[in-house]
CSV table of C-alpha atoms and ligand atoms in Angstrom, one decimal:
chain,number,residue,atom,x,y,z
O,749,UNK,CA,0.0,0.0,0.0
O,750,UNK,CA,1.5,3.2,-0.8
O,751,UNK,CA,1.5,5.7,1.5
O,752,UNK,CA,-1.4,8.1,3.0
O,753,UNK,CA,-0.7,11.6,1.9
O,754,UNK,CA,-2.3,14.1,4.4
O,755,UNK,CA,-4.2,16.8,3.7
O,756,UNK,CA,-3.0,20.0,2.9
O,757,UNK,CA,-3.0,22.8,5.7
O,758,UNK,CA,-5.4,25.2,3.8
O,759,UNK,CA,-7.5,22.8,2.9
O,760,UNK,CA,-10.0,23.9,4.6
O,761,UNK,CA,-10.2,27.4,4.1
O,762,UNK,CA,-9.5,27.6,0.4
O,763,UNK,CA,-12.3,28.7,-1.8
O,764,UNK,CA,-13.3,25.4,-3.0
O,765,UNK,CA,-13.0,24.5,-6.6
O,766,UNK,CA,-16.4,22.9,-7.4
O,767,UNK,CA,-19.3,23.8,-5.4
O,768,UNK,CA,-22.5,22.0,-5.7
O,769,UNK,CA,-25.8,23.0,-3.9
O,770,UNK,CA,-29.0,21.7,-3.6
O,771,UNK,CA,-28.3,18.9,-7.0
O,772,UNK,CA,-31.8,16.6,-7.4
O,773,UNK,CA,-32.3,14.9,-10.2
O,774,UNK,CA,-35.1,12.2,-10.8
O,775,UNK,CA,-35.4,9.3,-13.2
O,776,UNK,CA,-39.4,9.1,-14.0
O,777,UNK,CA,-40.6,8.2,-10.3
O,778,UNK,CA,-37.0,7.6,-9.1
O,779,UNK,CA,-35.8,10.4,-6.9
O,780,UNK,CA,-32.0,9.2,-8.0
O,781,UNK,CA,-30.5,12.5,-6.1
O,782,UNK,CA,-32.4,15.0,-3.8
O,783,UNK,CA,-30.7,18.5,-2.8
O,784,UNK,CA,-27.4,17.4,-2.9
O,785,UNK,CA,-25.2,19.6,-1.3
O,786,UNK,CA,-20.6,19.1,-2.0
O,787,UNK,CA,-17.6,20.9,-1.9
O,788,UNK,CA,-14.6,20.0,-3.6
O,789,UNK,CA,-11.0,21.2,-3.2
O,790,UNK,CA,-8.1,20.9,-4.9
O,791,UNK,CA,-5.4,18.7,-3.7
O,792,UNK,CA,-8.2,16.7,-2.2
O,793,UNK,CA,-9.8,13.3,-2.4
O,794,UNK,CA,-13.3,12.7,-1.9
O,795,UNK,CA,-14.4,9.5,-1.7
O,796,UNK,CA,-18.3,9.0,-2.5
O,797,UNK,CA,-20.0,5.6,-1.2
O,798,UNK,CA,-23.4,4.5,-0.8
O,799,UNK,CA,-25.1,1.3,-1.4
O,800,UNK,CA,-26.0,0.1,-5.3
O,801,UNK,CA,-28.9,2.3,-6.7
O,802,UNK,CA,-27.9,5.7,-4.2
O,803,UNK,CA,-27.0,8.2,-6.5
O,804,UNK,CA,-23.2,8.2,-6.6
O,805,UNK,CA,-22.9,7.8,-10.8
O,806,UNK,CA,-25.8,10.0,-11.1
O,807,UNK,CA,-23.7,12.5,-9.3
O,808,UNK,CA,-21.1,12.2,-11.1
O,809,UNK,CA,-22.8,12.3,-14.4
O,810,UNK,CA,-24.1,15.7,-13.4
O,811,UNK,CA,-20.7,16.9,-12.4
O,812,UNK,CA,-19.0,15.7,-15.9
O,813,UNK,CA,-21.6,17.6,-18.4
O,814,UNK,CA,-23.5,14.3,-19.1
O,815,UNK,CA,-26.8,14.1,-17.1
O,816,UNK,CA,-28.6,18.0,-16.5
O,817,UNK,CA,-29.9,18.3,-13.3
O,818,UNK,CA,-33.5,18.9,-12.7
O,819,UNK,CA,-32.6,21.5,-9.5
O,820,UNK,CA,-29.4,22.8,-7.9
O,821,UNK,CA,-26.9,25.1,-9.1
O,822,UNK,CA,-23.0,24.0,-9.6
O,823,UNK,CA,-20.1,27.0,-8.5
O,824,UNK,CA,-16.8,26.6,-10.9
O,825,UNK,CA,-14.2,28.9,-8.5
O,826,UNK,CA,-17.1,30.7,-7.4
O,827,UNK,CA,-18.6,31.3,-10.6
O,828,UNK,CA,-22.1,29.5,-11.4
O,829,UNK,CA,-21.7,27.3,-14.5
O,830,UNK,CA,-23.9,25.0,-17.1
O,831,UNK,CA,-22.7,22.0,-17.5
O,832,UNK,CA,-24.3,20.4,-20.2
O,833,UNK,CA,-21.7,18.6,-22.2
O,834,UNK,CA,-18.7,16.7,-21.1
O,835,UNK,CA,-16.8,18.9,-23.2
O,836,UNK,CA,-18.5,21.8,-21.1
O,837,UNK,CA,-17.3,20.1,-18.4
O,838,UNK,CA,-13.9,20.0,-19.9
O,839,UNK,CA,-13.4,22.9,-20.5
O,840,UNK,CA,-13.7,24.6,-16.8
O,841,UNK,CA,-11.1,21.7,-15.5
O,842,UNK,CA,-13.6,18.5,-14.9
O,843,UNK,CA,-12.3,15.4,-16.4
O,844,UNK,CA,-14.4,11.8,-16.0
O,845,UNK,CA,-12.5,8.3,-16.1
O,846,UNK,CA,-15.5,6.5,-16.6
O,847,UNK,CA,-16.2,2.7,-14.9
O,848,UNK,CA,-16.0,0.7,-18.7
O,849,UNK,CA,-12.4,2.7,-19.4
O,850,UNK,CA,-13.7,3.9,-22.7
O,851,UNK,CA,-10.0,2.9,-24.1
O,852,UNK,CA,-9.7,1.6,-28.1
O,853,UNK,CA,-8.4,-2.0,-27.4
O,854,UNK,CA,-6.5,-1.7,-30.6
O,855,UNK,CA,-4.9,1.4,-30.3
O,856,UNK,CA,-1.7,1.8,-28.4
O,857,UNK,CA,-1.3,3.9,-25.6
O,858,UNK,CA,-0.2,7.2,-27.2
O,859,UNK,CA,-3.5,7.1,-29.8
O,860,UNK,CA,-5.6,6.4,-26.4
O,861,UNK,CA,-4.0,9.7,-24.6
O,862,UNK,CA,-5.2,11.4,-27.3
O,863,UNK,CA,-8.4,9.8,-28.6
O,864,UNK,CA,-11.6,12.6,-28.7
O,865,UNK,CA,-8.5,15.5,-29.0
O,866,UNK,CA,-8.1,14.7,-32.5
O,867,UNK,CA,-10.6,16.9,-34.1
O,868,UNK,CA,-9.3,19.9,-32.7
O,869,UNK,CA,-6.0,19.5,-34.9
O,870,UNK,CA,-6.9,17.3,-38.0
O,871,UNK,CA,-4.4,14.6,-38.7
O,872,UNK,CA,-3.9,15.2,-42.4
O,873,UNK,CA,-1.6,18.2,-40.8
O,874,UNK,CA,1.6,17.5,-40.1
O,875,UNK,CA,1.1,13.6,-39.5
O,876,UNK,CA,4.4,12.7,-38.0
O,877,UNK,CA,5.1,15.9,-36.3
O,878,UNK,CA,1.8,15.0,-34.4
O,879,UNK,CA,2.3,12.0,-33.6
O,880,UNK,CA,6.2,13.1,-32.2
O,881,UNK,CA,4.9,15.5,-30.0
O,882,UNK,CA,1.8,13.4,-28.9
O,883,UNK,CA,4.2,10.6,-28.0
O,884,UNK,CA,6.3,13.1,-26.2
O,885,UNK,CA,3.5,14.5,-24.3
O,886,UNK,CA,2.6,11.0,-23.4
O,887,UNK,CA,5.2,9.9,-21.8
O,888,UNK,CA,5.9,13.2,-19.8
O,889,UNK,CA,1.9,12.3,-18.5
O,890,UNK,CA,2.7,8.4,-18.0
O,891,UNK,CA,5.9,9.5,-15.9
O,892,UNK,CA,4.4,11.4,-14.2
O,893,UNK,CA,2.0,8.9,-12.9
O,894,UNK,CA,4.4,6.5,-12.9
O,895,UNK,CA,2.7,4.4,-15.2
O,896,UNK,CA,5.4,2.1,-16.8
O,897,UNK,CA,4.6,0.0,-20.1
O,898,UNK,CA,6.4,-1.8,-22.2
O,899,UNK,CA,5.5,-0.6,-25.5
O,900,UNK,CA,3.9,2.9,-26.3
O,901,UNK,CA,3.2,1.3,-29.7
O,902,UNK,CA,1.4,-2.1,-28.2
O,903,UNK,CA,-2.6,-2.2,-28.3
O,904,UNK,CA,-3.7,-1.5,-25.1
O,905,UNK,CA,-6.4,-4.6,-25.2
O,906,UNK,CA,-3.0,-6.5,-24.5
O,907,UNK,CA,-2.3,-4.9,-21.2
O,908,UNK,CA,-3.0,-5.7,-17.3
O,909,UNK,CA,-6.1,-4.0,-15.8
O,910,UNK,CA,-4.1,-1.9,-13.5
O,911,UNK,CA,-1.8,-0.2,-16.7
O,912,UNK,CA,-5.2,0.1,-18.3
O,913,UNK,CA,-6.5,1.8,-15.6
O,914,UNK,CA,-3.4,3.7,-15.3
O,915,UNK,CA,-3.7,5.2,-18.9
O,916,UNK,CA,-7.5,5.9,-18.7
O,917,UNK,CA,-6.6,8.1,-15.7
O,918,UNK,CA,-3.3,9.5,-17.6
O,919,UNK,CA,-5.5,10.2,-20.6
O,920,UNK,CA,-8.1,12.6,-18.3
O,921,UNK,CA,-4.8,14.4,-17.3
O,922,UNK,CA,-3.6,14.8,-21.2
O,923,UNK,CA,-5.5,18.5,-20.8
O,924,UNK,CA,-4.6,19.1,-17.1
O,925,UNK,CA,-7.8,19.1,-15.3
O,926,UNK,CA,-8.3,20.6,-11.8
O,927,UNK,CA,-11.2,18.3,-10.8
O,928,UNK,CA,-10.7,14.1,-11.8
O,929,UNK,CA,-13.6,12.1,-11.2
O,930,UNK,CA,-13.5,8.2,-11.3
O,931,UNK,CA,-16.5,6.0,-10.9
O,932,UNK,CA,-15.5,2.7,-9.2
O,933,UNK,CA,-12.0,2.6,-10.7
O,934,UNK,CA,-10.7,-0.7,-8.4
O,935,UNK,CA,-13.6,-2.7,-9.0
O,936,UNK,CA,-12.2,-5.6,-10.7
O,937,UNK,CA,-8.9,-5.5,-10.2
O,938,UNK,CA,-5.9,-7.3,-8.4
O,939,UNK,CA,-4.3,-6.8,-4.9
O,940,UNK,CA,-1.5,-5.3,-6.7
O,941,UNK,CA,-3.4,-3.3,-9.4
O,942,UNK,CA,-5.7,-2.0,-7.0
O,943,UNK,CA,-2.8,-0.6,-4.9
O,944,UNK,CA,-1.2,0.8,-8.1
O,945,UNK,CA,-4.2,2.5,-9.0
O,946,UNK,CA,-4.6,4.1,-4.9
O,947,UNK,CA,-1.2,4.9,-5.5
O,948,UNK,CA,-2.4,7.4,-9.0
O,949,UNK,CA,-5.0,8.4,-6.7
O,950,UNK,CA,-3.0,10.2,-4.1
O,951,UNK,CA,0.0,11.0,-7.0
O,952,UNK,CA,-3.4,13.2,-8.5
O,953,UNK,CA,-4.0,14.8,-5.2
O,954,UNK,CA,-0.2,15.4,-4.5
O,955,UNK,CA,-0.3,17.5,-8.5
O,956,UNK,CA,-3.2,19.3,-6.3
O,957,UNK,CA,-5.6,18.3,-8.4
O,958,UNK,CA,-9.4,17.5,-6.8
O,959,UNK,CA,-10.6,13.7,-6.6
O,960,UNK,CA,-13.8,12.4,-6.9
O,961,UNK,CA,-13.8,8.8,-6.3
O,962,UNK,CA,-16.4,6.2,-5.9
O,963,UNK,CA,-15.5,2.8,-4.1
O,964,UNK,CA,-17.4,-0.1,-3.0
O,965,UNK,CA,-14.5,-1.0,-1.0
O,966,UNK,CA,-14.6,1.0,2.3
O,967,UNK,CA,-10.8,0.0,2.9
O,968,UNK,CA,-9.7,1.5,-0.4
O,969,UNK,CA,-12.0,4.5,0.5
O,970,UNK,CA,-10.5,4.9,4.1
O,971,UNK,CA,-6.7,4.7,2.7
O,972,UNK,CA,-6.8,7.2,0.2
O,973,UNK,CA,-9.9,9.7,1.3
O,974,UNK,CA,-9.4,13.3,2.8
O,975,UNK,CA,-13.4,13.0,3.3
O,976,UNK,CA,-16.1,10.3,2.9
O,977,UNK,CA,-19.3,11.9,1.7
O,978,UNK,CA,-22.0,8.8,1.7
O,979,UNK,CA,-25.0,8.6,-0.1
O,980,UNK,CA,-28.3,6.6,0.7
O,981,UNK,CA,-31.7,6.8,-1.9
O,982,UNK,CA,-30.2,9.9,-3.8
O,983,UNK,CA,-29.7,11.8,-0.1
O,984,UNK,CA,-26.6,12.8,0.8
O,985,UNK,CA,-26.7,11.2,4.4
O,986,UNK,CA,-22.9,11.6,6.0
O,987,UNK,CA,-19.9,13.2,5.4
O,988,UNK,CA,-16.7,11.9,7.7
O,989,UNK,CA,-13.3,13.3,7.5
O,990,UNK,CA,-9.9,11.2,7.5
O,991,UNK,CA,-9.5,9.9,10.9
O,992,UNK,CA,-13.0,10.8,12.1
O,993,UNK,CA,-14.7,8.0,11.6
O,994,UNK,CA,-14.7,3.8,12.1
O,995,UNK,CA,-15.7,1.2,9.4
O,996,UNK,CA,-18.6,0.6,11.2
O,997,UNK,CA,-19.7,4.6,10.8
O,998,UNK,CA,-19.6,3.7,7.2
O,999,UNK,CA,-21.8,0.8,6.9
O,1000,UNK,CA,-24.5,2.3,9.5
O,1001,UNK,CA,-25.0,5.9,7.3
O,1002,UNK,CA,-24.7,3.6,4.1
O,1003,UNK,CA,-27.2,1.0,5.3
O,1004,UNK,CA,-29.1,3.2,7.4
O,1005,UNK,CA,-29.2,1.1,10.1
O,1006,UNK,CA,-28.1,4.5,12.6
O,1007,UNK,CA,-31.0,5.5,12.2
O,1008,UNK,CA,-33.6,5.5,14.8
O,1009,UNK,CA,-31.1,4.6,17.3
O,1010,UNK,CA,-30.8,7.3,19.8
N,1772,ATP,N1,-30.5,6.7,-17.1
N,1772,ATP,C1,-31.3,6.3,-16.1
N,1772,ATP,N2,-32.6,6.0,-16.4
N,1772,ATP,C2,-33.5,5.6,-15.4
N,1772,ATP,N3,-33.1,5.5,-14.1
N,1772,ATP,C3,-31.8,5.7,-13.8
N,1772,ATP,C4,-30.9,6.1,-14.8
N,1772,ATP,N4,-29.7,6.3,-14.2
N,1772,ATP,C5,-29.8,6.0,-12.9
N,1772,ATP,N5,-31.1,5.6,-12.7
N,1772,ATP,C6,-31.7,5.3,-11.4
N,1772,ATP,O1,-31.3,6.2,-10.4
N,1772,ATP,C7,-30.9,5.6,-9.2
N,1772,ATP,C8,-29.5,6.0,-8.9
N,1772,ATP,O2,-28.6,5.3,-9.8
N,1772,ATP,P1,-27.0,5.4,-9.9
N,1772,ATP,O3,-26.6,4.7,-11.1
N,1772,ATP,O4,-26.7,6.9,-9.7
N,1772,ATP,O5,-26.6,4.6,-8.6
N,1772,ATP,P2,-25.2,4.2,-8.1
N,1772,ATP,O6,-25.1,4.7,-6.7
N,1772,ATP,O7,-24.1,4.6,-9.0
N,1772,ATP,O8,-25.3,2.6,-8.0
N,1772,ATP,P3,-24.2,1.5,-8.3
N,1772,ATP,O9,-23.4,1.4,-7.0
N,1772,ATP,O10,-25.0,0.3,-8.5
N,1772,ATP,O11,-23.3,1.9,-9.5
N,1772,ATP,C9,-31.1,4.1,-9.4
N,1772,ATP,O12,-32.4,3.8,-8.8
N,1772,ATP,C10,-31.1,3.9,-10.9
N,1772,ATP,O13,-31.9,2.8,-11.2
N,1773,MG,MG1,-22.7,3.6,-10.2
């Protein structure tokens, strides 16, 4: 397990980077989020749990431009923005590594960095120049994640779930987002690809960046989380910060079963 990183001094009194207040959003009869209230810093992982069916992608499809919301207003350094686009999202810093990976099996690493980019600078310019400074940008973004592969030129379809999950993450950081959000990105993984991908985790915090994470696995979520907000039926029900709170906190606001208890 790598290391915890701590969080920064100012964390707390720094204006936060993404403010969301009051977020509901309904599916037909299915209140899937009700007046969801969230800060988010940067330098700063927030780790978002909740039982299947609470909310958590929902919120996170709101955040990354894909789902509107029906009520609620989001803050972007203070400034109220629409987000109704990924690439709105983009473009005010908010990147989403998504749970499927999104990655072309059959391209190689440096084509799946840049993948979605390419219509902003058409490849029938200056092919090989392109592709030189692509693969140059690449592997200053793979470095600095540490993510080591063999070949920049393999398909990725060959590779181990952790370097997979390694590039999806460097390929949100290709256009140096302030605010990453991954949805469940150690479900299905290995002991030691797991710990690689904690590992990114706290690396994004440390380029104070802002995470978003959401876990199933309250261990992950307790080694790498500044704060814990959990979710129950689209409410946000419990917010714990690192060192604040026991495993068995978790469960009750997840499961409910605190309530009621005096
Ligand atoms: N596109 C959609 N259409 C209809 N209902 C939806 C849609 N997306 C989500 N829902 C419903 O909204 C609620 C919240 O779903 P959401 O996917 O946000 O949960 P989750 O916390 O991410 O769950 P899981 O842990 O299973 O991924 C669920 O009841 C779900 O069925
Ligand atoms: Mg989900």
């Amino acid at each position: 397990m790598p290391p915890a990183v701590p969080p920064s001094a100012d964390s707390a009194t720094t204006t936060p980077f993404l403010q969301i207040s009051g977020v509901s959003k309904h599916f037909g009869g299915v209140r899937a989020l009700h007046e969801v209230d969230l800060d988010l810093r940067r330098g700063e992982v927030i780790a978002l749990v909740g039982d299947n069916g609470a909310g958590k992608s929902t919120l996170v499809n709101v955040v990354s431009g894909v789902q509107r919301p029906d009520s609620g207003v989001l803050h972007v350094n203070g400034v109220e923005v629409r987000l109704d686009s990924p690439r709105a999202a983009a473009a005010v810093g908010i990147h989403t590594v998504y749970q499927d990976l999104s990655l072309c099996d059959n391209l190689d690493a440096v084509k799946n960095l840049f993948l979605g980019l390419e219509e902003t600078d058409p490849w029938w310019r200056g092919r090989t120049l392109r592709r030189r400074a692509m693969e140059r940008r690449a592997r200053e973004v793979l470095d600095s994640m540490s993510v080591r592969l063999r070949s920049f030129t393999a398909p990725v379809g060959g590779m181990s779930g952790g370097q997979r999950q390694g590039i999806a993450i460097c390929r949100a950081l290709v256009s140096d987002p302030s605010l990453v959000l991954l949805d469940e990105p150690t479900a299905a993984l290995g002991v030691s690809q797991r710990a690689e991908v904690l590992d990114l985790i706290l690396r994004l915090k440390e380029d104070n960046r802002g995470v978003l994470v959401i876990s199933h696995d309250l261990k992950d979520v307790q080694h790498v989380a500044d704060r814990v907000v959990v979710l129950r039926l689209g409410s946000k029900v419990a917010e714990f910060s690192r060192g604040d709170y026991t495993s068995s906190d978790l469960v009750a606001a997840i499961t409910g079963a605190h309530e009621g208890v005096a």
